[in-house]
PDB file of C-alpha atoms in Angstrom:
ATOM      1  CA  MET A   1     105.940  60.569  95.083  1.00  0.00           C
ATOM      2  CA  THR A   2     102.794  61.361  93.056  1.00  0.00           C
ATOM      3  CA  ALA A   3     101.643  65.511  92.426  1.00  0.00           C
ATOM      4  CA  VAL A   4      98.198  67.292  92.815  1.00  0.00           C
ATOM      5  CA  ARG A   5      96.719  69.905  90.244  1.00  0.00           C
ATOM      6  CA  ALA A   6      94.274  72.346  91.786  1.00  0.00           C
ATOM      7  CA  GLU A   7      92.746  74.692  89.642  1.00  0.00           C
ATOM      8  CA  PHE A   8      91.384  77.791  91.494  1.00  0.00           C
ATOM      9  CA  ALA A   9      89.069  80.570  90.267  1.00  0.00           C
ATOM     10  CA  SER A  10      90.566  83.832  91.689  1.00  0.00           C
ATOM     11  CA  VAL A  11      93.410  85.301  92.846  1.00  0.00           C
ATOM     12  CA  GLU A  12      91.940  84.794  97.134  1.00  0.00           C
ATOM     13  CA  ALA A  13      92.096  81.181  96.452  1.00  0.00           C
ATOM     14  CA  ILE A  14      94.864  80.089  95.287  1.00  0.00           C
ATOM     15  CA  LEU A  15      96.931  82.281  97.607  1.00  0.00           C
ATOM     16  CA  ALA A  16      94.920  80.456 100.507  1.00  0.00           C
ATOM     17  CA  GLY A  17      95.458  76.849  99.728  1.00  0.00           C
ATOM     18  CA  ALA A  18      98.842  76.928  98.078  1.00  0.00           C
ATOM     19  CA  ARG A  19      99.860  79.138 101.973  1.00  0.00           C
ATOM     20  CA  ARG A  20      97.748  75.845 103.676  1.00  0.00           C
ATOM     21  CA  ALA A  21      99.616  73.323 101.339  1.00  0.00           C
ATOM     22  CA  HIS A  22     102.347  75.100 102.673  1.00  0.00           C
ATOM     23  CA  GLN A  23     101.942  75.424 105.984  1.00  0.00           C
ATOM     24  CA  GLN A  24     100.627  71.374 106.364  1.00  0.00           C
ATOM     25  CA  GLY A  25     104.712  71.073 104.692  1.00  0.00           C
ATOM     26  CA  PHE A  26     103.285  70.215 101.594  1.00  0.00           C
ATOM     27  CA  ALA A  27     106.332  70.729  98.631  1.00  0.00           C
ATOM     28  CA  LEU A  28     104.560  73.603  96.250  1.00  0.00           C
ATOM     29  CA  ARG A  29     105.889  72.425  92.526  1.00  0.00           C
ATOM     30  CA  ASP A  30     104.621  74.836  90.111  1.00  0.00           C
ATOM     31  CA  ALA A  31     101.701  77.195  89.915  1.00  0.00           C
ATOM     32  CA  PHE A  32     100.661  78.492  86.043  1.00  0.00           C
ATOM     33  CA  THR A  33      98.269  81.672  86.330  1.00  0.00           C
ATOM     34  CA  PRO A  34      97.717  84.328  83.956  1.00  0.00           C
ATOM     35  CA  ALA A  35      99.582  87.325  85.627  1.00  0.00           C
ATOM     36  CA  PRO A  36     102.643  87.613  87.778  1.00  0.00           C
ATOM     37  CA  LEU A  37     101.329  86.609  91.541  1.00  0.00           C
ATOM     38  CA  PRO A  38     104.716  87.448  92.784  1.00  0.00           C
ATOM     39  CA  GLU A  39     103.125  85.987  97.087  1.00  0.00           C
ATOM     40  CA  LEU A  40     103.229  82.837  94.897  1.00  0.00           C
ATOM     41  CA  SER A  41     106.381  82.928  94.058  1.00  0.00           C
ATOM     42  CA  GLU A  42     107.971  83.090  97.340  1.00  0.00           C
ATOM     43  CA  LEU A  43     105.286  80.489  98.398  1.00  0.00           C
ATOM     44  CA  VAL A  44     106.523  77.926  95.331  1.00  0.00           C
ATOM     45  CA  GLY A  45     110.532  79.225  95.925  1.00  0.00           C
ATOM     46  CA  ALA A  46     110.699  80.592  92.413  1.00  0.00           C
ATOM     47  CA  THR A  47     113.984  81.593  92.487  1.00  0.00           C
ATOM     48  CA  ALA A  48     116.731  83.097  89.665  1.00  0.00           C
ATOM     49  CA  GLN A  49     117.747  80.406  87.630  1.00  0.00           C
ATOM     50  CA  GLY A  50     121.337  81.860  87.552  1.00  0.00           C
ATOM     51  CA  VAL A  51     121.921  82.841  83.289  1.00  0.00           C
ATOM     52  CA  ARG A  52     124.304  85.167  84.549  1.00  0.00           C
ATOM     53  CA  VAL A  53     126.899  82.854  85.371  1.00  0.00           C
ATOM     54  CA  PRO A  54     126.982  81.639  82.535  1.00  0.00           C
ATOM     55  CA  MET A  55     126.596  84.138  80.853  1.00  0.00           C
ATOM     56  CA  ALA A  56     129.528  86.333  82.183  1.00  0.00           C
ATOM     57  CA  LEU A  57     132.078  82.971  82.544  1.00  0.00           C
ATOM     58  CA  ALA A  58     131.494  82.409  78.608  1.00  0.00           C
ATOM     59  CA  GLY A  59     131.750  86.419  77.684  1.00  0.00           C
ATOM     60  CA  LEU A  60     135.104  87.165  78.836  1.00  0.00           C
ATOM     61  CA  GLY A  61     136.728  83.994  78.874  1.00  0.00           C
ATOM     62  CA  VAL A  62     135.939  84.101  74.866  1.00  0.00           C
ATOM     63  CA  ALA A  63     137.516  87.567  74.664  1.00  0.00           C
ATOM     64  CA  ILE A  64     140.037  86.594  77.394  1.00  0.00           C
ATOM     65  CA  GLY A  65     140.738  83.436  74.334  1.00  0.00           C
ATOM     66  CA  ALA A  66     140.383  86.611  72.002  1.00  0.00           C
ATOM     67  CA  PHE A  67     142.568  88.392  72.744  1.00  0.00           C
ATOM     68  CA  ALA A  68     145.412  85.927  74.148  1.00  0.00           C
ATOM     69  CA  LEU A  69     145.192  84.851  69.978  1.00  0.00           C
ATOM     70  CA  GLU A  70     145.633  88.189  68.599  1.00  0.00           C
ATOM     71  CA  SER A  71     148.447  89.756  70.207  1.00  0.00           C
ATOM     72  CA  ALA A  72     150.659  85.754  70.431  1.00  0.00           C
ATOM     73  CA  SER A  73     149.802  86.116  66.383  1.00  0.00           C
ATOM     74  CA  ALA A  74     151.608  89.349  66.747  1.00  0.00           C
ATOM     75  CA  ILE A  75     154.009  89.002  68.502  1.00  0.00           C
ATOM     76  CA  PHE A  76     154.849  85.498  67.886  1.00  0.00           C
ATOM     77  CA  ALA A  77     153.413  84.197  64.882  1.00  0.00           C
ATOM     78  CA  TYR A  78     153.260  86.843  62.585  1.00  0.00           C
ATOM     79  CA  PRO A  79     155.577  90.255  63.809  1.00  0.00           C
ATOM     80  CA  PHE A  80     155.791  92.634  61.315  1.00  0.00           C
ATOM     81  CA  ASN A  81     157.223  95.922  61.992  1.00  0.00           C
ATOM     82  CA  SER A  82     154.457  98.620  60.516  1.00  0.00           C
ATOM     83  CA  GLY A  83     156.608 102.085  60.748  1.00  0.00           C
ATOM     84  CA  GLY A  84     158.487 101.646  63.577  1.00  0.00           C
ATOM     85  CA  ARG A  85     155.539 100.720  66.087  1.00  0.00           C
ATOM     86  CA  PRO A  86     155.515  97.920  68.425  1.00  0.00           C
ATOM     87  CA  LEU A  87     154.314  94.964  68.189  1.00  0.00           C
ATOM     88  CA  PHE A  88     152.106  94.988  70.953  1.00  0.00           C
ATOM     89  CA  SER A  89     149.416  97.575  70.520  1.00  0.00           C
ATOM     90  CA  TRP A  90     146.720  96.631  72.705  1.00  0.00           C
ATOM     91  CA  PRO A  91     144.788  98.643  72.097  1.00  0.00           C
ATOM     92  CA  VAL A  92     144.133  98.366  68.854  1.00  0.00           C
ATOM     93  CA  PHE A  93     144.357  94.777  70.027  1.00  0.00           C
ATOM     94  CA  LEU A  94     140.640  95.572  71.962  1.00  0.00           C
ATOM     95  CA  LEU A  95     137.489  95.958  69.183  1.00  0.00           C
ATOM     96  CA  MET A  96     137.027  92.091  68.544  1.00  0.00           C
ATOM     97  CA  PRO A  97     137.769  90.989  71.722  1.00  0.00           C
ATOM     98  CA  PHE A  98     134.816  93.376  72.627  1.00  0.00           C
ATOM     99  CA  GLU A  99     132.754  91.755  70.036  1.00  0.00           C
ATOM    100  CA  VAL A 100     132.827  88.199  70.087  1.00  0.00           C
ATOM    101  CA  GLY A 101     133.141  88.589  73.839  1.00  0.00           C
ATOM    102  CA  VAL A 102     129.550  89.830  73.272  1.00  0.00           C
ATOM    103  CA  LEU A 103     128.723  87.083  70.752  1.00  0.00           C
ATOM    104  CA  ALA A 104     129.489  84.028  73.032  1.00  0.00           C
ATOM    105  CA  ALA A 105     128.105  86.027  76.364  1.00  0.00           C
ATOM    106  CA  ALA A 106     124.741  85.685  74.249  1.00  0.00           C
ATOM    107  CA  ILE A 107     124.954  82.245  72.940  1.00  0.00           C
ATOM    108  CA  ALA A 108     125.555  81.337  76.026  1.00  0.00           C
ATOM    109  CA  GLY A 109     123.002  82.932  77.621  1.00  0.00           C
ATOM    110  CA  PHE A 110     120.996  81.834  75.703  1.00  0.00           C
ATOM    111  CA  ILE A 111     121.694  78.008  76.177  1.00  0.00           C
ATOM    112  CA  ALA A 112     121.749  78.210  79.299  1.00  0.00           C
ATOM    113  CA  PHE A 113     117.870  79.784  79.490  1.00  0.00           C
ATOM    114  CA  LEU A 114     116.955  77.189  77.353  1.00  0.00           C
ATOM    115  CA  VAL A 115     118.918  74.538  79.715  1.00  0.00           C
ATOM    116  CA  ARG A 116     117.090  75.938  82.774  1.00  0.00           C
ATOM    117  CA  CYS A 117     113.887  76.318  81.356  1.00  0.00           C
ATOM    118  CA  GLY A 118     113.784  72.938  80.618  1.00  0.00           C
ATOM    119  CA  PHE A 119     113.520  73.626  76.775  1.00  0.00           C
ATOM    120  CA  PRO A 120     112.402  71.846  74.400  1.00  0.00           C
ATOM    121  CA  ARG A 121     110.528  70.293  76.215  1.00  0.00           C
ATOM    122  CA  LEU A 122     106.934  69.448  73.351  1.00  0.00           C
ATOM    123  CA  HIS A 123     105.426  68.111  75.941  1.00  0.00           C
ATOM    124  CA  HIS A 124     104.285  68.479  79.592  1.00  0.00           C
ATOM    125  CA  PRO A 125     101.849  66.217  81.853  1.00  0.00           C
ATOM    126  CA  PHE A 126     100.178  70.186  82.850  1.00  0.00           C
ATOM    127  CA  PHE A 127      98.076  70.240  79.800  1.00  0.00           C
ATOM    128  CA  ASP A 128      97.099  67.029  79.279  1.00  0.00           C
ATOM    129  CA  VAL A 129      94.439  67.487  81.252  1.00  0.00           C
ATOM    130  CA  PRO A 130      91.319  69.655  79.307  1.00  0.00           C
ATOM    131  CA  SER A 131      90.798  72.995  81.306  1.00  0.00           C
ATOM    132  CA  SER A 132      95.122  73.446  81.317  1.00  0.00           C
ATOM    133  CA  GLU A 133      94.171  76.099  79.235  1.00  0.00           C
ATOM    134  CA  ARG A 134      92.668  78.560  80.618  1.00  0.00           C
ATOM    135  CA  ALA A 135      95.951  79.473  82.296  1.00  0.00           C
ATOM    136  CA  THR A 136      96.507  82.220  81.026  1.00  0.00           C
ATOM    137  CA  GLN A 137      93.025  83.262  80.522  1.00  0.00           C
ATOM    138  CA  ASP A 138      91.109  83.738  83.546  1.00  0.00           C
ATOM    139  CA  ARG A 139      92.226  80.863  85.720  1.00  0.00           C
ATOM    140  CA  TYR A 140      94.752  79.935  88.199  1.00  0.00           C
ATOM    141  CA  PHE A 141      96.719  76.439  89.126  1.00  0.00           C
ATOM    142  CA  LEU A 142      98.691  75.123  92.310  1.00  0.00           C
ATOM    143  CA  ILE A 143     101.193  71.486  91.882  1.00  0.00           C
ATOM    144  CA  VAL A 144     101.982  69.918  94.687  1.00  0.00           C
ATOM    145  CA  ASP A 145     103.983  67.402  95.116  1.00  0.00           C
ATOM    146  CA  THR A 146     102.864  64.660  97.581  1.00  0.00           C
ATOM    147  CA  PRO A 147     104.381  61.125  98.916  1.00  0.00           C
ATOM    148  CA  ASP A 148     101.445  58.230  98.326  1.00  0.00           C
ATOM    149  CA  GLY A 149      98.381  57.092 100.274  1.00  0.00           C
ATOM    150  CA  GLU A 150      96.820  59.243 102.923  1.00  0.00           C
ATOM    151  CA  LYS A 151      98.660  62.492 102.930  1.00  0.00           C
ATOM    152  CA  ALA A 152      97.978  62.450  99.258  1.00  0.00           C
ATOM    153  CA  GLU A 153      93.837  62.905  99.746  1.00  0.00           C
ATOM    154  CA  ASP A 154      94.745  64.537 103.165  1.00  0.00           C
ATOM    155  CA  LEU A 155      95.870  67.632 100.599  1.00  0.00           C
ATOM    156  CA  LYS A 156      93.123  66.771  97.780  1.00  0.00           C
ATOM    157  CA  SER A 157      90.711  67.673 101.113  1.00  0.00           C
ATOM    158  CA  LEU A 158      92.705  70.257 102.255  1.00  0.00           C
ATOM    159  CA  LEU A 159      92.947  71.769  98.549  1.00  0.00           C
ATOM    160  CA  ARG A 160      88.967  71.404  98.041  1.00  0.00           C
ATOM    161  CA  ASP A 161      88.293  73.238 101.098  1.00  0.00           C
ATOM    162  CA  SER A 162      90.072  76.343  99.829  1.00  0.00           C
ATOM    163  CA  GLN A 163      88.035  76.832  96.811  1.00  0.00           C
ATOM    164  CA  ALA A 164      89.909  74.724  94.699  1.00  0.00           C
ATOM    165  CA  LEU A 165      87.633  74.098  91.782  1.00  0.00           C
ATOM    166  CA  SER A 166      89.206  70.659  90.586  1.00  0.00           C
ATOM    167  CA  VAL A 167      91.132  68.685  92.057  1.00  0.00           C
ATOM    168  CA  VAL A 168      93.195  65.703  90.456  1.00  0.00           C
ATOM    169  CA  GLU A 169      96.348  63.788  90.125  1.00  0.00           C
ATOM    170  CA  ALA A 170      98.588  64.258  88.198  1.00  0.00           C
ATOM    171  CA  GLU A 171     102.294  62.908  86.553  1.00  0.00           C
ATOM    172  CA  PRO A 172     104.921  64.572  88.082  1.00  0.00           C
TER     173      PRO A 172
END
């Protein structure tokens, strides 16, 4: 499987090219644009990457573990009767588990973000093409997966017909 990278000069052109490629059954891999394009995101199939679940699991798990550790140490390991107060005084035990739970959720969210985004990736094949730095300025790029052979040529001609400034094969 190879990928084709097309460069467009306008929003209308990249949307037309993406729609035509999507209608012909080609898999749109990614798009690089200077501003967000919600319609293009729908065509590419961009979805939320799911950072919330690892954050919730890590935060709740660490908070429950910290609460259990505090409770077990106060009740079983080091019972200390201070002024006739109960050994298990749960309101006192809530502050530290909350703090470490938030910290664990933040760390898990950061790690999940890096993993889902594929970081740290020091080099991406997209940047081998000389004009790719204009993706943050005034150009729109579309990367489409295609099987080798005749279908690749069909895709290239389809993208050229959609007002693509350049169409080149790229590394997947």
